[in-house]
Coordinates of C-alpha atoms in Angstrom, one line a residue:
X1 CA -41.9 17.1 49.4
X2 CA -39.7 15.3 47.2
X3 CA -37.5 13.5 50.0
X4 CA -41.3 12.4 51.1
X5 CA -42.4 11.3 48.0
X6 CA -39.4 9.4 47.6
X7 CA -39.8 7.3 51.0
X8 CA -43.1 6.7 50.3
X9 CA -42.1 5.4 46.8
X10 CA -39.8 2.8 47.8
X11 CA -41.8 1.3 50.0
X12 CA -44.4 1.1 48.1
X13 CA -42.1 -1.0 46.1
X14 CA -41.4 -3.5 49.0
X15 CA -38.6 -1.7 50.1
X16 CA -36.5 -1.0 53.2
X17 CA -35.9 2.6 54.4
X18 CA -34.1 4.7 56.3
X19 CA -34.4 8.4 56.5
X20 CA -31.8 10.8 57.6
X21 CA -33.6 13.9 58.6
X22 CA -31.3 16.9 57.9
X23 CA -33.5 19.8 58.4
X24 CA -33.8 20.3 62.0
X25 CA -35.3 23.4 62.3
X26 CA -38.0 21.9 59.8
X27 CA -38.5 18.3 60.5
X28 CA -41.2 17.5 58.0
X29 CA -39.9 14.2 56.9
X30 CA -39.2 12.5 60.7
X31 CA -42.6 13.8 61.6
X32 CA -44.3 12.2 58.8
X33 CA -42.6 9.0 58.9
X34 CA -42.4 8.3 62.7
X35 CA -44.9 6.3 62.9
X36 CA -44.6 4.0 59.8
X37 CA -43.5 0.4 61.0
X38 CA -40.0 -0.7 60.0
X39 CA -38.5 2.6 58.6
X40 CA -35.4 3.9 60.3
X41 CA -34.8 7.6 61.5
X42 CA -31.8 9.6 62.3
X43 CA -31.3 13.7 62.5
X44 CA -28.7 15.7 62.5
X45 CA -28.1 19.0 61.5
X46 CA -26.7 19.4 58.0
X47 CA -27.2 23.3 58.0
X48 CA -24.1 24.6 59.6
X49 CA -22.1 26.6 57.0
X50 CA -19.7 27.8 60.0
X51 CA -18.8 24.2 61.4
X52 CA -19.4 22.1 57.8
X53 CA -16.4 19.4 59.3
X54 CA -18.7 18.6 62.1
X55 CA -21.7 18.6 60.3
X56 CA -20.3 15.8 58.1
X57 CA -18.9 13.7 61.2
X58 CA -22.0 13.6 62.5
X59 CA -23.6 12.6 59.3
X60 CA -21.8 10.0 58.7
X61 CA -22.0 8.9 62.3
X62 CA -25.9 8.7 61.5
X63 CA -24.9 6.5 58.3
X64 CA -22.5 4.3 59.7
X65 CA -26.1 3.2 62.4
X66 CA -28.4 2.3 59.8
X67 CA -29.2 -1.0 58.2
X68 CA -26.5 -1.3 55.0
X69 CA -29.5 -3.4 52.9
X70 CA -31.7 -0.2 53.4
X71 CA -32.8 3.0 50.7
X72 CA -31.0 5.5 52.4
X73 CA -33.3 8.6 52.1
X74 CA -30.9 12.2 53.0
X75 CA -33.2 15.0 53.5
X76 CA -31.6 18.4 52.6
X77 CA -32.8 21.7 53.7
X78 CA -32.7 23.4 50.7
X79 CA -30.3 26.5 52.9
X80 CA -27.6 23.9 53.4
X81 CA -25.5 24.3 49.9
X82 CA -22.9 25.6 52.0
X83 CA -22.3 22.6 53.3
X84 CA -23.0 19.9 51.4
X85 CA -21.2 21.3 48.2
X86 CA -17.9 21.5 49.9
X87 CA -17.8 18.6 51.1
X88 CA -19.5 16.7 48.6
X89 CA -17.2 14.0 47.7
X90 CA -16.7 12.9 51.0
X91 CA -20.0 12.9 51.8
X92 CA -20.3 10.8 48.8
X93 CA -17.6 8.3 50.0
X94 CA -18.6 7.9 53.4
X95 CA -22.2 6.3 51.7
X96 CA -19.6 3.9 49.0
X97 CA -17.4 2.7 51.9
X98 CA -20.8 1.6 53.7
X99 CA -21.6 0.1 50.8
X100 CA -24.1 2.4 49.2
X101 CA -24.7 4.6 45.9
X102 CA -25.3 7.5 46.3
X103 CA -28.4 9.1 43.9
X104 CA -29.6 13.2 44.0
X105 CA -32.7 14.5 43.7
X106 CA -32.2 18.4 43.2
X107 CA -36.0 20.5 43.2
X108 CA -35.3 23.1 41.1
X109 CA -36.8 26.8 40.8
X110 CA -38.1 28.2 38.1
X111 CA -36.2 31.5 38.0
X112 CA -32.9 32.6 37.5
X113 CA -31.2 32.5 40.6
X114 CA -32.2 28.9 40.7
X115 CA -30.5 28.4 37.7
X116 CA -27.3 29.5 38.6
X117 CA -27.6 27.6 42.0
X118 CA -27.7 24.3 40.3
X119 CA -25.1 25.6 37.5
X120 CA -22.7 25.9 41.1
X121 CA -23.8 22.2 42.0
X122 CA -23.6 20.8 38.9
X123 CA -20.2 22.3 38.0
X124 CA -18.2 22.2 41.3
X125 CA -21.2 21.0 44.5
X126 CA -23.3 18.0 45.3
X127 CA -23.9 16.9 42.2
X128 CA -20.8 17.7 40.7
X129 CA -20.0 14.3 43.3
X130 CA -22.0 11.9 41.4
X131 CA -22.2 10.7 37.7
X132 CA -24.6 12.1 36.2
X133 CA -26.8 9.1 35.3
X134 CA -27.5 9.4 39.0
X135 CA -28.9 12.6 39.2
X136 CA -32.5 13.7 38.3
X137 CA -33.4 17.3 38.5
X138 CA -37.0 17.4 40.1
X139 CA -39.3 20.3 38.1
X140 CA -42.0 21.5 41.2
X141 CA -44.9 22.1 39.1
X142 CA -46.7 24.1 42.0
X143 CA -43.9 26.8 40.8
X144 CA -44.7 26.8 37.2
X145 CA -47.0 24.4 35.8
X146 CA -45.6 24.6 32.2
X147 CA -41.7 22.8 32.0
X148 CA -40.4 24.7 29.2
X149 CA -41.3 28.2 31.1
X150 CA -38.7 27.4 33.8
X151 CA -35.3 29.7 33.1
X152 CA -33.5 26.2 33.7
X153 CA -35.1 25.5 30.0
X154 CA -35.1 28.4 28.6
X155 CA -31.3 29.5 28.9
X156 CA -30.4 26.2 27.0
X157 CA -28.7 24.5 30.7
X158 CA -31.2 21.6 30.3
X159 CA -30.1 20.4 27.1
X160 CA -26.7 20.4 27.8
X161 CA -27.4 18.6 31.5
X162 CA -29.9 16.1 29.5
X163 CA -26.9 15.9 26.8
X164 CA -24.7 14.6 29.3
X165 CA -26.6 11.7 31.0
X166 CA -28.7 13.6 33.6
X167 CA -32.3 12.8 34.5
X168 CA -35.0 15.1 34.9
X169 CA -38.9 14.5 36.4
X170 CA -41.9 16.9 37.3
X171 CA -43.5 16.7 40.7
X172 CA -47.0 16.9 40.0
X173 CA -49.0 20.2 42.5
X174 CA -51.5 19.1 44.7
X175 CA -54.7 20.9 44.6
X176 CA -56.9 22.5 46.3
X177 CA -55.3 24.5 49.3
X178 CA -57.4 22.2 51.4
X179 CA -56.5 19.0 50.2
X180 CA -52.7 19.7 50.3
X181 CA -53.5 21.3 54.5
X182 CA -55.0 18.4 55.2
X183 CA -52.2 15.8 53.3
X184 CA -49.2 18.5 55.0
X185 CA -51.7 17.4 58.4
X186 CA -51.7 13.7 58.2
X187 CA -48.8 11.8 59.5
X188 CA -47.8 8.4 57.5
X189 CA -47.3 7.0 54.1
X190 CA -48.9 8.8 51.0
X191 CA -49.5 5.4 49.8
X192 CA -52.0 5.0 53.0
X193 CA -53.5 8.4 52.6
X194 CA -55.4 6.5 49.4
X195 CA -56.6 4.1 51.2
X196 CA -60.3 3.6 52.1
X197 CA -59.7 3.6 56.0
X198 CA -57.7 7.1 55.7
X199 CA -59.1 10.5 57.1
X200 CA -59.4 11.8 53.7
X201 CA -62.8 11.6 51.8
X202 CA -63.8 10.2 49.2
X203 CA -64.0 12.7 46.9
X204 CA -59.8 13.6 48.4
X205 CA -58.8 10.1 48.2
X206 CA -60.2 9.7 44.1
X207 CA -58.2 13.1 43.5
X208 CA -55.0 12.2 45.7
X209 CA -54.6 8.5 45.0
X210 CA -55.7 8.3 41.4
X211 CA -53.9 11.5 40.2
X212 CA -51.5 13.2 42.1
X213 CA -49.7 10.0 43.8
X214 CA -49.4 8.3 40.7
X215 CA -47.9 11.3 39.4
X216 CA -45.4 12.2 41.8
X217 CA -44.3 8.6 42.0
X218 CA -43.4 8.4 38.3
X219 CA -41.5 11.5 38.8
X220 CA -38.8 9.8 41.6
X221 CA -39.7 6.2 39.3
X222 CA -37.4 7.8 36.7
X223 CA -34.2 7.6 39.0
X224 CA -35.1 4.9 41.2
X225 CA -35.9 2.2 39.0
X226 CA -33.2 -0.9 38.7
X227 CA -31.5 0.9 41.7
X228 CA -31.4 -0.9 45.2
X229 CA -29.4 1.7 47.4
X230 CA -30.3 4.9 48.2

């Protein structure tokens, strides 16, 4: 969802963009945006802990053939920390020598073992690869609706990633069950999804685009903002 959000963020802010679509066995992202005019699509397979090298050739091959003045959107599934972590920094470098920053949005979960996953990124993975001014940690209020309840919080690792220049936002739940069935449904922009002419009704479209898209934008806004490479 955040990878979606994001896309649908910067071009709402005029924008060009380009999505990488890393989770083949899941292709959310390429399915939603397929059909939106003008945005770019690659996929390639970033989950392959057992042949990481050729996972990375193959994704920068998939950077190297998009547009250099485009938001570079890399979605993640969230299994492929075997591979991204370890080779991190290149991954990193291959986006600078094409001329792009490179900016992570990390979702986080709300227990432990979430904690100590992003600990392992922050201290030696993905993010580890980045300053930290260009990382935002992404609370999924759908998990936990109250911030300070997440273990990331509560064990006192926030205010020492906060401390140290990292950015935080809270991705907003969508509610009811329907609503978010029938947003999951819909192919194209969020942004068009609150539009009079979409296939949501009336009563969906005052929920969706008056309160939740608002929301979730502001929660990518606080990374992306002043930035023109993704």
């Amino acid at each position: 969802m955040v990878a979606a959000v994001l896309a649908d963020h910067r071009l709402a802010c005029g924008r060009q963009v380009a999505i990488v679509e890393g989770d083949i066995g899941q292709p959310d992202i390429a399915l939603r945006f397929k059909s939106v005019p003008g945005v770019h699509l690659r996929a390639t397979n970033l989950n392959r802990s057992g042949a990481s090298e050729e996972a990375v050739i193959k994704f920068a091959e998939a950077l190297a053939d998009l547009p250099t003045d485009a938001d570079i959107i890399v979605n993640l599934p969230s299994a492929a920390a075997d591979t991204m972590d370890a080779l991190a920094p290149m991954l990193v470098d291959a986006g600078r020598d094409l001329g792009h920053e490179s900016y992570v949005f990390y979702a986080l979960g709300h227990q432990q073992t979430a904690t100590d996953s992003a600990l392992q990124s922050l201290r030696e993975g993905l993010m580890a690869a980045v300053p930290p001014d260009h990382l935002c940690l992404i609370y999924p209020l759908f998990l936990q609706p109250d911030i300070e309840r997440f273990h990331f919080v509560r064990s006192g690792a926030r205010d020492a990633y906060i401390e140290a220049g990292g950015l935080e936002g809270a991705m907003p739940a969508l509610r009811p069950e329907s609503l978010v069935d029938k947003v999951l449904s819909l192919p194209g922009t969020f942004t068009a999804l609150a539009q009079p002419d979409s296939a949501l009704s009336f009563g969906e479209r005052l929920f969706f685009g008056r309160q939740w898209l608002p929301a979730a934008h502001a929660a990518v806004a606080v990374l992306t903002e002043g930035t023109s490479h993704g």
